[in-house]
Coordinates of C-alpha atoms and ligand atoms in Angstrom, one line a residue:
M1 CA -21.0 1.6 -78.4
E2 CA -20.1 -1.8 -77.1
E3 CA -16.6 -1.1 -78.3
R4 CA -16.4 2.1 -76.2
I5 CA -17.8 0.3 -73.1
K6 CA -15.1 -2.3 -73.4
Q7 CA -12.4 0.4 -73.8
I8 CA -13.6 2.3 -70.8
R9 CA -13.8 -0.8 -68.6
E10 CA -10.2 -1.7 -69.6
T11 CA -8.8 1.7 -68.9
F12 CA -10.6 1.8 -65.6
S13 CA -9.3 -1.5 -64.6
T14 CA -5.7 -0.2 -64.9
L15 CA -6.3 2.6 -62.5
D16 CA -4.5 2.5 -59.1
P17 CA -5.1 5.6 -57.0
K18 CA -2.9 6.2 -54.0
D19 CA -5.0 8.6 -52.0
L20 CA -8.5 10.1 -51.6
Q21 CA -7.7 13.0 -53.9
S22 CA -7.0 10.8 -56.9
V23 CA -10.1 8.7 -56.1
E24 CA -12.2 11.9 -56.3
K25 CA -10.5 12.8 -59.6
I26 CA -11.4 9.4 -61.1
R27 CA -15.0 9.7 -59.8
V28 CA -15.4 13.1 -61.6
E29 CA -13.7 11.7 -64.7
Y30 CA -16.0 8.7 -64.9
L31 CA -19.2 9.5 -63.1
G32 CA -19.2 13.3 -63.1
R33 CA -21.6 15.5 -65.1
N34 CA -19.2 15.4 -68.1
G35 CA -17.8 12.0 -67.3
Y36 CA -17.4 9.0 -69.6
L37 CA -20.3 7.2 -68.2
T38 CA -22.7 10.1 -68.4
K39 CA -21.7 10.6 -72.0
L40 CA -22.3 6.9 -72.7
F41 CA -25.8 7.2 -71.1
D42 CA -26.5 10.2 -73.3
D43 CA -25.5 8.3 -76.4
F44 CA -27.5 5.3 -75.2
K45 CA -30.7 7.3 -76.1
N46 CA -29.7 7.2 -79.8
I47 CA -29.0 3.5 -80.3
P48 CA -31.6 1.4 -82.1
N49 CA -34.4 0.1 -79.9
E50 CA -33.6 -3.6 -80.5
K51 CA -30.1 -3.1 -79.2
K52 CA -31.2 -1.2 -76.0
K53 CA -31.8 -4.2 -73.8
E54 CA -28.5 -5.8 -74.4
V55 CA -26.4 -2.6 -74.3
G56 CA -28.4 -1.2 -71.4
K57 CA -27.5 -4.3 -69.4
I58 CA -23.7 -4.0 -69.9
L59 CA -23.8 -0.3 -69.5
N60 CA -25.5 -0.6 -66.1
Q61 CA -23.1 -3.3 -65.1
L62 CA -20.1 -1.1 -65.9
K63 CA -21.7 1.8 -63.9
S64 CA -22.1 -0.4 -60.8
E65 CA -18.6 -1.9 -61.2
I66 CA -17.1 1.6 -61.3
T67 CA -19.3 3.0 -58.5
D68 CA -18.5 0.0 -56.2
K69 CA -14.8 0.2 -56.9
I70 CA -14.7 4.0 -56.2
E71 CA -16.6 3.4 -52.9
T72 CA -14.1 0.7 -51.9
W73 CA -11.1 3.0 -52.6
K74 CA -12.8 5.8 -50.6
N75 CA -13.2 3.5 -47.6
V76 CA -9.6 2.3 -47.8
F77 CA -8.1 5.8 -48.0
S78 CA -10.3 7.4 -45.4
E79 CA -9.3 4.6 -42.9
S80 CA -5.6 5.0 -43.5
T81 CA -5.7 8.8 -43.2
K82 CA -7.6 8.7 -39.8
P83 CA -5.1 9.5 -37.1
K84 CA -4.2 6.4 -35.1
G85 CA -5.6 6.0 -31.5
T86 CA -8.2 8.8 -31.9
N87 CA -10.1 7.2 -29.0
L88 CA -7.4 8.1 -26.6
D89 CA -7.2 11.5 -24.9
L90 CA -3.5 11.9 -24.6
S91 CA -3.8 15.0 -22.4
L92 CA -5.3 12.9 -19.6
E93 CA -3.1 11.9 -16.6
E94 CA -1.4 8.6 -17.0
Y95 CA -3.2 6.9 -14.1
P96 CA -5.9 9.0 -12.5
F97 CA -5.6 7.4 -9.0
E98 CA -2.7 8.1 -6.7
F99 CA -1.1 5.1 -5.0
G100 CA -1.4 5.2 -1.2
T101 CA 1.5 5.3 1.1
R102 CA 2.3 3.2 4.2
H103 CA 1.4 4.8 7.5
P104 CA 4.6 5.7 9.5
I105 CA 3.4 3.5 12.3
S106 CA 3.1 0.6 9.9
L107 CA 6.6 1.4 8.6
V108 CA 8.1 1.3 12.0
K109 CA 6.2 -1.8 13.0
N110 CA 7.4 -3.7 9.8
E111 CA 10.9 -2.6 10.4
L112 CA 10.8 -3.8 14.0
V113 CA 9.3 -7.1 13.0
E114 CA 12.1 -7.6 10.4
I115 CA 14.8 -6.8 12.9
F116 CA 13.6 -9.2 15.6
K117 CA 12.7 -11.9 13.0
Y118 CA 16.4 -12.0 12.3
L119 CA 17.0 -12.9 15.9
G120 CA 14.4 -15.7 15.8
F121 CA 11.4 -13.9 17.2
T122 CA 8.0 -14.6 15.6
V123 CA 5.0 -12.3 15.6
Y124 CA 2.3 -13.2 18.2
E125 CA -1.0 -11.3 18.5
G126 CA -3.7 -11.1 21.1
P127 CA -7.2 -9.5 21.6
E128 CA -7.7 -5.8 22.2
I129 CA -10.6 -6.5 24.6
E130 CA -9.2 -8.3 27.5
D131 CA -9.9 -9.4 31.1
D132 CA -8.2 -8.4 34.3
W133 CA -6.2 -11.6 34.4
H134 CA -4.3 -11.1 31.1
V135 CA -3.7 -7.4 31.5
F136 CA -2.9 -7.2 35.2
S137 CA -3.2 -10.2 37.6
A138 CA -1.1 -12.7 35.6
L139 CA 1.5 -9.9 35.3
N140 CA 2.0 -9.6 39.0
F141 CA 0.1 -6.3 39.4
P142 CA -0.8 -5.9 43.0
E143 CA -4.6 -5.6 43.7
E144 CA -4.3 -1.9 44.5
H145 CA -2.0 -0.9 41.6
P146 CA -2.9 2.6 40.2
A147 CA -2.8 1.3 36.6
R148 CA -6.0 -0.6 37.3
D149 CA -7.7 2.6 38.4
M150 CA -10.5 4.0 36.3
Q151 CA -8.3 7.0 35.4
D152 CA -6.1 4.9 33.2
T153 CA -8.1 1.9 32.0
F154 CA -11.2 1.9 29.8
F155 CA -13.5 -0.7 31.5
I156 CA -16.2 -2.3 29.5
E157 CA -17.6 -4.3 32.3
K158 CA -16.9 -4.6 36.0
K159 CA -16.9 -7.8 38.1
P160 CA -15.6 -9.7 36.3
D161 CA -13.6 -6.9 34.7
I162 CA -13.6 -6.7 30.9
L163 CA -11.4 -3.9 29.6
L164 CA -9.5 -2.5 26.7
R165 CA -5.9 -3.6 27.1
T166 CA -3.6 -0.9 28.4
H167 CA -0.4 -2.5 27.2
T168 CA 0.6 -5.4 24.9
S169 CA 2.2 -7.2 27.8
S170 CA -1.1 -9.0 28.0
V171 CA 0.0 -10.9 24.9
Q172 CA 3.0 -12.3 26.9
V173 CA 0.4 -14.0 29.1
R174 CA -1.5 -15.3 26.1
S175 CA 1.7 -16.8 24.6
M176 CA 2.7 -18.4 27.9
E177 CA -0.7 -20.0 28.1
K178 CA -0.7 -21.4 24.6
E179 CA 2.9 -22.0 23.4
K180 CA 5.4 -24.6 24.2
L181 CA 8.8 -23.5 25.7
P182 CA 11.1 -22.0 24.6
I183 CA 9.1 -18.9 23.7
R184 CA 10.5 -16.1 21.5
V185 CA 7.8 -13.7 20.4
I186 CA 7.2 -10.1 19.5
C187 CA 3.6 -8.8 19.9
P188 CA 2.7 -5.6 18.0
G189 CA -0.7 -4.1 18.6
R190 CA -3.0 -1.2 19.7
V191 CA -3.4 -0.2 23.3
F192 CA -5.9 2.1 25.0
R193 CA -5.6 4.4 28.0
N194 CA -7.9 6.9 29.5
E195 CA -5.8 10.0 28.7
A196 CA -6.6 13.5 27.4
I197 CA -5.5 13.9 23.8
S198 CA -2.6 16.3 23.3
A199 CA 0.6 16.6 21.3
R200 CA 2.3 14.2 23.8
A201 CA -0.5 11.8 24.8
H202 CA -3.3 9.9 23.1
C203 CA -6.0 7.5 24.3
I204 CA -5.1 5.0 21.5
F205 CA -1.5 4.2 20.6
H206 CA 0.7 1.2 19.5
Q207 CA 3.2 -0.9 21.3
I208 CA 5.4 -3.8 20.5
E209 CA 6.2 -6.3 23.2
G210 CA 9.0 -8.8 23.3
L211 CA 9.3 -12.0 25.3
Y212 CA 12.0 -14.6 25.4
I213 CA 11.8 -17.6 27.8
D214 CA 14.2 -20.5 27.9
K215 CA 16.7 -22.2 30.1
D216 CA 19.6 -19.9 31.1
V217 CA 18.3 -16.6 29.6
S218 CA 20.4 -13.9 31.3
F219 CA 20.4 -10.1 31.6
A220 CA 23.4 -10.1 29.2
D221 CA 21.1 -11.7 26.5
L222 CA 18.6 -8.9 27.0
K223 CA 21.2 -6.2 26.8
Q224 CA 22.8 -7.7 23.6
T225 CA 19.4 -8.1 22.0
L226 CA 18.5 -4.5 22.7
L227 CA 21.8 -3.2 21.5
Y228 CA 21.4 -5.1 18.3
F229 CA 17.9 -3.6 17.9
A230 CA 19.1 -0.1 18.6
K231 CA 21.9 -0.2 16.1
E232 CA 19.6 -1.7 13.4
M233 CA 16.9 0.9 14.0
F234 CA 18.8 4.1 14.7
G235 CA 22.2 3.4 13.0
S236 CA 25.3 1.4 13.8
E237 CA 27.0 4.2 15.8
T238 CA 24.1 4.2 18.3
K239 CA 24.9 3.6 22.0
I240 CA 22.4 2.4 24.6
R241 CA 22.2 2.8 28.4
L242 CA 20.0 1.0 30.9
R243 CA 18.6 2.8 33.9
P244 CA 17.1 0.9 36.8
S245 CA 13.3 1.1 36.9
Y246 CA 10.3 -0.7 38.2
F247 CA 7.6 -2.8 36.5
P248 CA 5.5 -5.3 38.4
F249 CA 6.2 -8.1 35.8
T250 CA 10.0 -7.8 35.6
E251 CA 12.8 -8.0 38.2
P252 CA 15.2 -6.4 37.8
S253 CA 13.6 -3.8 35.5
A254 CA 15.2 -1.1 33.4
E255 CA 14.5 1.7 31.0
M256 CA 16.6 1.9 27.9
D257 CA 17.9 5.1 26.4
V258 CA 19.6 5.5 23.0
S259 CA 22.2 8.1 22.2
C260 CA 20.7 11.1 20.4
K261 CA 21.3 10.7 16.7
L262 CA 20.7 14.4 16.0
C263 CA 23.5 15.8 18.2
G264 CA 25.6 12.6 18.4
G265 CA 25.2 12.6 22.2
K266 CA 26.5 16.2 22.7
G267 CA 23.0 17.5 23.7
C268 CA 20.4 19.4 21.8
S269 CA 16.7 20.5 22.1
V270 CA 15.5 17.0 20.9
C271 CA 17.2 15.2 23.7
K272 CA 16.7 18.1 26.1
Y273 CA 20.4 18.6 26.3
T274 CA 21.0 15.1 27.9
G275 CA 22.4 13.4 24.8
W276 CA 20.0 10.5 25.5
L277 CA 16.5 9.5 24.3
E278 CA 14.2 7.2 26.3
V279 CA 13.0 4.3 24.1
L280 CA 11.7 1.4 26.0
G281 CA 11.0 -0.5 29.3
C282 CA 12.5 -4.0 29.9
G283 CA 13.7 -6.5 32.4
M284 CA 14.0 -10.1 33.5
V285 CA 10.6 -11.8 33.7
D286 CA 9.7 -11.8 37.4
P287 CA 9.7 -15.4 38.7
N288 CA 6.2 -14.7 40.1
V289 CA 5.0 -14.1 36.5
L290 CA 6.5 -17.4 35.3
E291 CA 4.9 -19.3 38.2
L292 CA 1.5 -17.5 37.7
N293 CA 1.6 -18.8 34.1
G294 CA 2.6 -22.3 35.0
I295 CA 6.3 -22.1 34.2
D296 CA 8.8 -23.5 36.6
S297 CA 11.0 -20.5 37.5
K298 CA 13.7 -22.8 38.9
I299 CA 14.3 -24.2 35.4
Y300 CA 13.3 -21.3 33.1
S301 CA 14.1 -17.6 33.0
G302 CA 13.3 -15.0 30.5
F303 CA 13.5 -11.4 29.5
A304 CA 10.8 -9.0 28.2
F305 CA 10.7 -5.5 26.8
G306 CA 8.0 -3.2 25.5
M307 CA 8.0 0.0 23.5
G308 CA 5.7 2.5 22.0
L309 CA 5.6 2.6 18.2
E310 CA 4.7 6.3 18.1
R311 CA 7.7 7.0 20.3
I312 CA 10.0 5.2 17.9
A313 CA 8.3 6.9 14.9
M314 CA 8.8 10.3 16.6
L315 CA 12.5 9.7 17.0
K316 CA 12.9 8.3 13.5
Y317 CA 10.9 10.8 11.6
Q318 CA 11.1 13.8 13.9
V319 CA 7.4 14.2 14.0
R320 CA 6.6 15.3 17.5
D321 CA 2.9 15.9 17.6
L322 CA 1.2 12.5 18.4
R323 CA -2.1 13.6 17.0
L324 CA -0.7 13.6 13.4
Y325 CA -0.4 9.8 13.5
F326 CA -4.2 9.5 14.0
E327 CA -5.7 12.2 11.9
N328 CA -4.9 10.5 8.6
D329 CA -4.3 13.8 6.8
V330 CA -3.0 12.8 3.4
R331 CA -0.7 15.8 3.3
F332 CA 1.1 14.2 6.3
L333 CA 0.9 10.6 5.2
K334 CA 2.2 11.3 1.7
Q335 CA 5.5 12.5 3.1
F336 CA 6.4 8.9 3.9
K337 CA 6.4 7.7 0.3
N338 CA 10.1 7.2 0.1
Y339 CA 10.7 5.5 3.4
Ligands
LIG401 N1 4.0 -2.7 29.5 C1 4.9 -1.6 29.7 C2 4.1 -0.3 29.5 O1 3.1 -0.3 28.9 C3 6.1 -1.6 28.9 C4 7.0 -2.7 29.3 C5 8.0 -2.4 30.2 C6 6.9 -4.0 28.8 C7 8.9 -3.4 30.6 C8 7.8 -5.0 29.1 C9 8.8 -4.7 30.1 O2 7.7 -6.2 28.7 O3 9.6 -5.7 30.4 O4 4.6 0.8 29.8

């Protein structure tokens, strides 16, 4: 009996199964109903009593050795046959959240900031809630100017007047107040006007203001700056034209048109068959404005310009309903992914 136990242990120790199936075969061969161990236990009943204790011990030992080994093999092979990465659901979308896109107004603003940065302009910002001085009086608006009228301006308080700024020209005043000369700033921001909302008008919109004050700043500097901007923004073949105009804070004042990109100046429905598109207002800073803001107009001169960002975005992206810029409909916003 001891001899057979020894033999079985030796043969078992040489076994080296390669998969779960062979492990099962070994289990049946050794521990199954007709297995070696079962037979040994049957024979055990017939050995003399005085030998039972000793033989029983080695027999039980062999059984637990074999059982343990078979258990270990089973674990090893069931691990390795498990498909890798079973916790992952490969049918799910790669990343469940869509990335946002920049708003077209932000895109235009960023582009403008980049263009003017190249010419040495820095970004300057001011408050949206303003007083009469910064929005009107310091900019040479006469007392009875219609822009101060309740029709156009959202007043928060009267006497002293607190209001929502109607243009970013107020930031010119803020920069003249605070900054040392020379000044070369661009001022992007939101503005507010008491207008009925339609495809062509909105009560909130965005502007960018430019101001350059130094000794010997001339109209030629203004024109060259604007030509550079137009070519950068709308393409190198773009032409500009300046038409005389009026603003209380500039003298002389002008409005600038750019040649229509769509028809190349020949005339189409976008440019209303004129070949030109109106883009901005500009002029030489009125000496009154310089003096009102404590700058000696005999030594210093400057130019200023202001434009609507929605207007630029409309020309650039051919989106002509202003309301779309404010509704934040993702179907609209998504289209600007590639710009
Ligand atoms: N503030 C003007 C507006 O809101 C735009 C403007 C025109 C700004 C001429 C300027 C300028 O600085 O020189 O319509």
